Amino acid sequence: MDETSTVKGVIEAVDTHDGSDTHFVLCGHSFGSCQVTWMLHAAPSRIKQIVLLDPVALMLSNPDVMVNFLYKHQSQARRTVKDTVIYLMASTEICIEHYLRRHFSWYNSELWLDDIPDHVKVLVCIAGKDTIVNANSVKQEILIYNEEMKSRGSFSKIELLHWPNAGHGYCVVNSIPWNQIIQAME
């Protein structure tokens, strides 16, 4: 599904089930952070909060994500069971590879922190040992952004949860981080 169809489908579903005046929270894990970005570009006034889990949309223009996901061979990756599953079930899956290599609009899927509207609250959750997302770069980018906002006398809308010893998908497959995520969203 392309960007336009995805955005149209999400808005149609929300309008049908909750009404067209509903402001909603979007959550995206990994590649799903790109779809959150599309929604933020298309319907910023409808979104009140976004939650990004291991987001590839932040700093997507850096080569880390593409190289780590599409081009790093299993022998080069950290050899954990989770890394092997990501490699075999996602990175080398033919439809995913075809989409990312031929049809993905990289230029319109990166989320720039300055483009997030002031009314949208943001929670970014990253794993320090992520083999796809460069967690240290994302963390530094958010910390720098928050400091710049503070120096301007503005309130930063971006909160960061960082699990230094966790890998990609940690917050999705474990129940412990969900309590932290829920508390941070409140």
PDB file of C-alpha atoms in Angstrom:
ATOM      1  CA  MET A   1       0.000   0.000   0.000  1.00  0.00           C
ATOM      2  CA  ASP A   2       1.381   3.418  -0.900  1.00  0.00           C
ATOM      3  CA  GLU A   3       1.519   6.540   1.243  1.00  0.00           C
ATOM      4  CA  THR A   4      -1.694   8.116  -0.051  1.00  0.00           C
ATOM      5  CA  SER A   5      -3.728   4.913   0.325  1.00  0.00           C
ATOM      6  CA  THR A   6      -2.350   4.324   3.826  1.00  0.00           C
ATOM      7  CA  VAL A   7      -3.225   7.827   5.026  1.00  0.00           C
ATOM      8  CA  LYS A   8      -6.663   7.710   3.415  1.00  0.00           C
ATOM      9  CA  GLY A   9      -7.386   4.293   4.950  1.00  0.00           C
ATOM     10  CA  VAL A  10      -6.378   5.316   8.475  1.00  0.00           C
ATOM     11  CA  ILE A  11      -8.386   8.533   8.362  1.00  0.00           C
ATOM     12  CA  GLU A  12     -11.400   6.683   6.957  1.00  0.00           C
ATOM     13  CA  ALA A  13     -11.194   4.053   9.731  1.00  0.00           C
ATOM     14  CA  VAL A  14     -10.937   6.673  12.474  1.00  0.00           C
ATOM     15  CA  ASP A  15     -13.761   8.742  10.985  1.00  0.00           C
ATOM     16  CA  THR A  16     -15.991   5.674  10.670  1.00  0.00           C
ATOM     17  CA  HIS A  17     -15.428   4.372  14.180  1.00  0.00           C
ATOM     18  CA  ASP A  18     -14.787   7.521  16.238  1.00  0.00           C
ATOM     19  CA  GLY A  19     -15.978  10.459  14.139  1.00  0.00           C
ATOM     20  CA  SER A  20     -14.274  13.034  11.962  1.00  0.00           C
ATOM     21  CA  ASP A  21     -13.563  15.383  14.863  1.00  0.00           C
ATOM     22  CA  THR A  22     -11.500  12.778  16.744  1.00  0.00           C
ATOM     23  CA  HIS A  23      -7.910  13.576  17.653  1.00  0.00           C
ATOM     24  CA  PHE A  24      -5.885  10.425  17.950  1.00  0.00           C
ATOM     25  CA  VAL A  25      -2.654   8.862  19.150  1.00  0.00           C
ATOM     26  CA  LEU A  26      -0.479   7.056  16.606  1.00  0.00           C
ATOM     27  CA  CYS A  27       2.089   4.432  17.453  1.00  0.00           C
ATOM     28  CA  GLY A  28       4.615   2.979  15.033  1.00  0.00           C
ATOM     29  CA  HIS A  29       7.356   0.409  15.497  1.00  0.00           C
ATOM     30  CA  SER A  30      10.411   0.385  13.235  1.00  0.00           C
ATOM     31  CA  PHE A  31       9.139   0.783   9.646  1.00  0.00           C
ATOM     32  CA  GLY A  32       5.747   1.743  11.111  1.00  0.00           C
ATOM     33  CA  SER A  33       7.315   5.035  12.199  1.00  0.00           C
ATOM     34  CA  CYS A  34       7.344   5.992   8.503  1.00  0.00           C
ATOM     35  CA  GLN A  35       3.573   5.545   8.301  1.00  0.00           C
ATOM     36  CA  VAL A  36       3.228   7.703  11.416  1.00  0.00           C
ATOM     37  CA  THR A  37       5.303  10.331   9.592  1.00  0.00           C
ATOM     38  CA  TRP A  38       2.982  10.147   6.568  1.00  0.00           C
ATOM     39  CA  MET A  39      -0.019  10.686   8.844  1.00  0.00           C
ATOM     40  CA  LEU A  40       1.699  13.603  10.559  1.00  0.00           C
ATOM     41  CA  HIS A  41       2.361  15.246   7.182  1.00  0.00           C
ATOM     42  CA  ALA A  42      -1.172  14.649   5.877  1.00  0.00           C
ATOM     43  CA  ALA A  43      -3.345  15.286   8.930  1.00  0.00           C
ATOM     44  CA  PRO A  44      -1.358  17.142  11.600  1.00  0.00           C
ATOM     45  CA  SER A  45      -4.418  18.753  13.167  1.00  0.00           C
ATOM     46  CA  ARG A  46      -5.967  15.335  13.891  1.00  0.00           C
ATOM     47  CA  ILE A  47      -2.998  13.957  15.831  1.00  0.00           C
ATOM     48  CA  LYS A  48      -2.531  14.675  19.535  1.00  0.00           C
ATOM     49  CA  GLN A  49       0.344  12.281  20.288  1.00  0.00           C
ATOM     50  CA  ILE A  50       2.764   9.965  18.535  1.00  0.00           C
ATOM     51  CA  VAL A  51       4.688   7.080  20.028  1.00  0.00           C
ATOM     52  CA  LEU A  52       7.714   5.894  18.067  1.00  0.00           C
ATOM     53  CA  LEU A  53       9.231   2.528  18.990  1.00  0.00           C
ATOM     54  CA  ASP A  54      12.686   1.814  17.506  1.00  0.00           C
ATOM     55  CA  PRO A  55      11.876   4.445  14.852  1.00  0.00           C
ATOM     56  CA  VAL A  56      13.595   4.248  11.493  1.00  0.00           C
ATOM     57  CA  ALA A  57      11.872   7.487  10.414  1.00  0.00           C
ATOM     58  CA  LEU A  58      14.147   9.578  12.637  1.00  0.00           C
ATOM     59  CA  MET A  59      17.445  10.215  10.870  1.00  0.00           C
ATOM     60  CA  LEU A  60      16.394   8.092   7.882  1.00  0.00           C
ATOM     61  CA  SER A  61      18.708  10.094   5.624  1.00  0.00           C
ATOM     62  CA  ASN A  62      21.681   8.642   7.488  1.00  0.00           C
ATOM     63  CA  PRO A  63      22.773   5.437   5.771  1.00  0.00           C
ATOM     64  CA  ASP A  64      22.686   3.325   8.954  1.00  0.00           C
ATOM     65  CA  VAL A  65      19.097   2.148   8.672  1.00  0.00           C
ATOM     66  CA  MET A  66      19.171   1.127   5.019  1.00  0.00           C
ATOM     67  CA  VAL A  67      22.590  -0.507   5.289  1.00  0.00           C
ATOM     68  CA  ASN A  68      21.729  -2.317   8.523  1.00  0.00           C
ATOM     69  CA  PHE A  69      18.380  -3.579   7.265  1.00  0.00           C
ATOM     70  CA  LEU A  70      18.884  -4.255   3.565  1.00  0.00           C
ATOM     71  CA  TYR A  71      22.575  -4.773   2.993  1.00  0.00           C
ATOM     72  CA  LYS A  72      24.145  -6.156   6.146  1.00  0.00           C
ATOM     73  CA  HIS A  73      24.510  -9.886   5.751  1.00  0.00           C
ATOM     74  CA  GLN A  74      23.681 -12.154   8.649  1.00  0.00           C
ATOM     75  CA  SER A  75      27.356 -12.968   9.115  1.00  0.00           C
ATOM     76  CA  GLN A  76      27.996  -9.255   9.764  1.00  0.00           C
ATOM     77  CA  ALA A  77      25.047  -8.792  12.112  1.00  0.00           C
ATOM     78  CA  ARG A  78      25.115  -9.573  15.786  1.00  0.00           C
ATOM     79  CA  ARG A  79      24.231 -13.219  16.023  1.00  0.00           C
ATOM     80  CA  THR A  80      21.288 -13.290  18.373  1.00  0.00           C
ATOM     81  CA  VAL A  81      18.092 -15.209  17.781  1.00  0.00           C
ATOM     82  CA  LYS A  82      16.177 -11.945  17.359  1.00  0.00           C
ATOM     83  CA  ASP A  83      18.694 -10.633  14.795  1.00  0.00           C
ATOM     84  CA  THR A  84      18.417 -13.884  12.868  1.00  0.00           C
ATOM     85  CA  VAL A  85      14.616 -13.636  12.869  1.00  0.00           C
ATOM     86  CA  ILE A  86      14.750 -10.017  11.652  1.00  0.00           C
ATOM     87  CA  TYR A  87      17.200 -11.017   8.921  1.00  0.00           C
ATOM     88  CA  LEU A  88      15.271 -14.073   7.715  1.00  0.00           C
ATOM     89  CA  MET A  89      11.680 -12.869   8.133  1.00  0.00           C
ATOM     90  CA  ALA A  90      11.989  -9.173   7.334  1.00  0.00           C
ATOM     91  CA  SER A  91      15.241  -8.110   5.666  1.00  0.00           C
ATOM     92  CA  THR A  92      15.272 -10.925   3.094  1.00  0.00           C
ATOM     93  CA  GLU A  93      11.500 -11.312   2.629  1.00  0.00           C
ATOM     94  CA  ILE A  94      10.981 -10.730  -1.097  1.00  0.00           C
ATOM     95  CA  CYS A  95       7.954  -8.386  -0.912  1.00  0.00           C
ATOM     96  CA  ILE A  96       9.570  -6.199   1.760  1.00  0.00           C
ATOM     97  CA  GLU A  97      12.833  -6.037  -0.169  1.00  0.00           C
ATOM     98  CA  HIS A  98      11.015  -5.210  -3.415  1.00  0.00           C
ATOM     99  CA  TYR A  99       8.985  -2.447  -1.771  1.00  0.00           C
ATOM    100  CA  LEU A 100      11.918  -0.845   0.036  1.00  0.00           C
ATOM    101  CA  ARG A 101      14.251  -1.045  -2.968  1.00  0.00           C
ATOM    102  CA  ARG A 102      11.752  -0.038  -5.667  1.00  0.00           C
ATOM    103  CA  HIS A 103       8.715   1.777  -4.262  1.00  0.00           C
ATOM    104  CA  PHE A 104       9.525   3.325  -0.894  1.00  0.00           C
ATOM    105  CA  SER A 105       9.577   7.132  -0.865  1.00  0.00           C
ATOM    106  CA  TRP A 106      12.602   7.631   1.386  1.00  0.00           C
ATOM    107  CA  TYR A 107      12.503  11.413   0.928  1.00  0.00           C
ATOM    108  CA  ASN A 108       8.971  11.735   2.340  1.00  0.00           C
ATOM    109  CA  SER A 109       9.294   9.213   5.151  1.00  0.00           C
ATOM    110  CA  GLU A 110      11.908  10.873   7.328  1.00  0.00           C
ATOM    111  CA  LEU A 111      10.563  12.594  10.392  1.00  0.00           C
ATOM    112  CA  TRP A 112      12.320  15.875  11.135  1.00  0.00           C
ATOM    113  CA  LEU A 113      11.825  16.960  14.731  1.00  0.00           C
ATOM    114  CA  ASP A 114      11.262  20.583  13.698  1.00  0.00           C
ATOM    115  CA  ASP A 115       8.328  19.494  11.509  1.00  0.00           C
ATOM    116  CA  ILE A 116       6.319  18.122  14.429  1.00  0.00           C
ATOM    117  CA  PRO A 117       3.522  20.554  15.274  1.00  0.00           C
ATOM    118  CA  ASP A 118       3.696  22.152  18.719  1.00  0.00           C
ATOM    119  CA  HIS A 119       0.426  20.572  19.861  1.00  0.00           C
ATOM    120  CA  VAL A 120       1.649  17.006  19.214  1.00  0.00           C
ATOM    121  CA  LYS A 121       3.219  15.227  22.175  1.00  0.00           C
ATOM    122  CA  VAL A 122       5.982  12.785  21.173  1.00  0.00           C
ATOM    123  CA  LEU A 123       7.382   9.736  22.927  1.00  0.00           C
ATOM    124  CA  VAL A 124      10.418   8.087  21.348  1.00  0.00           C
ATOM    125  CA  CYS A 125      11.484   4.668  22.653  1.00  0.00           C
ATOM    126  CA  ILE A 126      14.848   3.293  21.587  1.00  0.00           C
ATOM    127  CA  ALA A 127      16.936   0.237  22.342  1.00  0.00           C
ATOM    128  CA  GLY A 128      20.653   0.841  22.876  1.00  0.00           C
ATOM    129  CA  LYS A 129      21.745  -2.372  21.152  1.00  0.00           C
ATOM    130  CA  ASP A 130      19.455  -2.005  18.150  1.00  0.00           C
ATOM    131  CA  THR A 131      21.049  -3.563  15.044  1.00  0.00           C
ATOM    132  CA  ILE A 132      18.914  -1.501  12.629  1.00  0.00           C
ATOM    133  CA  VAL A 133      18.455   1.951  14.183  1.00  0.00           C
ATOM    134  CA  ASN A 134      21.523   3.864  15.359  1.00  0.00           C
ATOM    135  CA  ALA A 135      20.110   4.462  18.838  1.00  0.00           C
ATOM    136  CA  ASN A 136      22.987   6.650  19.980  1.00  0.00           C
ATOM    137  CA  SER A 137      22.519   9.027  17.036  1.00  0.00           C
ATOM    138  CA  VAL A 138      18.756   9.204  17.599  1.00  0.00           C
ATOM    139  CA  LYS A 139      19.257   9.803  21.320  1.00  0.00           C
ATOM    140  CA  GLN A 140      21.794  12.576  20.664  1.00  0.00           C
ATOM    141  CA  GLU A 141      19.526  14.218  18.083  1.00  0.00           C
ATOM    142  CA  ILE A 142      16.632  14.301  20.561  1.00  0.00           C
ATOM    143  CA  LEU A 143      18.807  15.582  23.430  1.00  0.00           C
ATOM    144  CA  ILE A 144      20.224  18.352  21.210  1.00  0.00           C
ATOM    145  CA  TYR A 145      16.732  19.266  19.999  1.00  0.00           C
ATOM    146  CA  ASN A 146      15.393  19.395  23.563  1.00  0.00           C
ATOM    147  CA  GLU A 147      18.317  21.619  24.651  1.00  0.00           C
ATOM    148  CA  GLU A 148      17.710  23.974  21.716  1.00  0.00           C
ATOM    149  CA  MET A 149      14.031  24.215  22.625  1.00  0.00           C
ATOM    150  CA  LYS A 150      14.954  24.902  26.268  1.00  0.00           C
ATOM    151  CA  SER A 151      17.439  27.640  25.245  1.00  0.00           C
ATOM    152  CA  ARG A 152      14.674  29.323  23.214  1.00  0.00           C
ATOM    153  CA  GLY A 153      12.429  29.266  26.256  1.00  0.00           C
ATOM    154  CA  SER A 154      10.122  26.729  24.641  1.00  0.00           C
ATOM    155  CA  PHE A 155       8.755  23.560  26.129  1.00  0.00           C
ATOM    156  CA  SER A 156      10.049  20.409  24.436  1.00  0.00           C
ATOM    157  CA  LYS A 157       7.305  18.108  23.269  1.00  0.00           C
ATOM    158  CA  ILE A 158       9.638  15.124  22.868  1.00  0.00           C
ATOM    159  CA  GLU A 159      10.176  12.590  25.626  1.00  0.00           C
ATOM    160  CA  LEU A 160      12.738   9.809  25.335  1.00  0.00           C
ATOM    161  CA  LEU A 161      12.754   6.310  26.797  1.00  0.00           C
ATOM    162  CA  HIS A 162      16.061   4.516  26.306  1.00  0.00           C
ATOM    163  CA  TRP A 163      16.818   0.921  27.181  1.00  0.00           C
ATOM    164  CA  PRO A 164      20.634   0.719  26.881  1.00  0.00           C
ATOM    165  CA  ASN A 165      20.954  -3.079  27.007  1.00  0.00           C
ATOM    166  CA  ALA A 166      18.014  -3.955  24.759  1.00  0.00           C
ATOM    167  CA  GLY A 167      17.825  -4.820  21.077  1.00  0.00           C
ATOM    168  CA  HIS A 168      15.423  -3.969  18.261  1.00  0.00           C
ATOM    169  CA  GLY A 169      11.865  -4.899  19.186  1.00  0.00           C
ATOM    170  CA  TYR A 170      12.525  -5.127  22.927  1.00  0.00           C
ATOM    171  CA  CYS A 171       9.612  -2.856  23.771  1.00  0.00           C
ATOM    172  CA  VAL A 172       7.272  -4.787  21.500  1.00  0.00           C
ATOM    173  CA  VAL A 173       7.886  -8.337  22.737  1.00  0.00           C
ATOM    174  CA  ASN A 174       8.406  -7.665  26.455  1.00  0.00           C
ATOM    175  CA  SER A 175       5.735  -6.513  28.890  1.00  0.00           C
ATOM    176  CA  ILE A 176       8.058  -4.632  31.269  1.00  0.00           C
ATOM    177  CA  PRO A 177       8.683  -1.618  28.999  1.00  0.00           C
ATOM    178  CA  TRP A 178       4.957  -1.193  28.329  1.00  0.00           C
ATOM    179  CA  ASN A 179       4.413   0.040  31.882  1.00  0.00           C
ATOM    180  CA  GLN A 180       7.099   2.687  31.287  1.00  0.00           C
ATOM    181  CA  ILE A 181       5.551   3.623  27.953  1.00  0.00           C
ATOM    182  CA  ILE A 182       2.066   3.947  29.463  1.00  0.00           C
ATOM    183  CA  GLN A 183       3.380   6.120  32.303  1.00  0.00           C
ATOM    184  CA  ALA A 184       5.275   8.347  29.867  1.00  0.00           C
ATOM    185  CA  MET A 185       2.164   8.797  27.708  1.00  0.00           C
ATOM    186  CA  GLU A 186       0.054  10.072  30.613  1.00  0.00           C
TER     187      GLU A 186
END
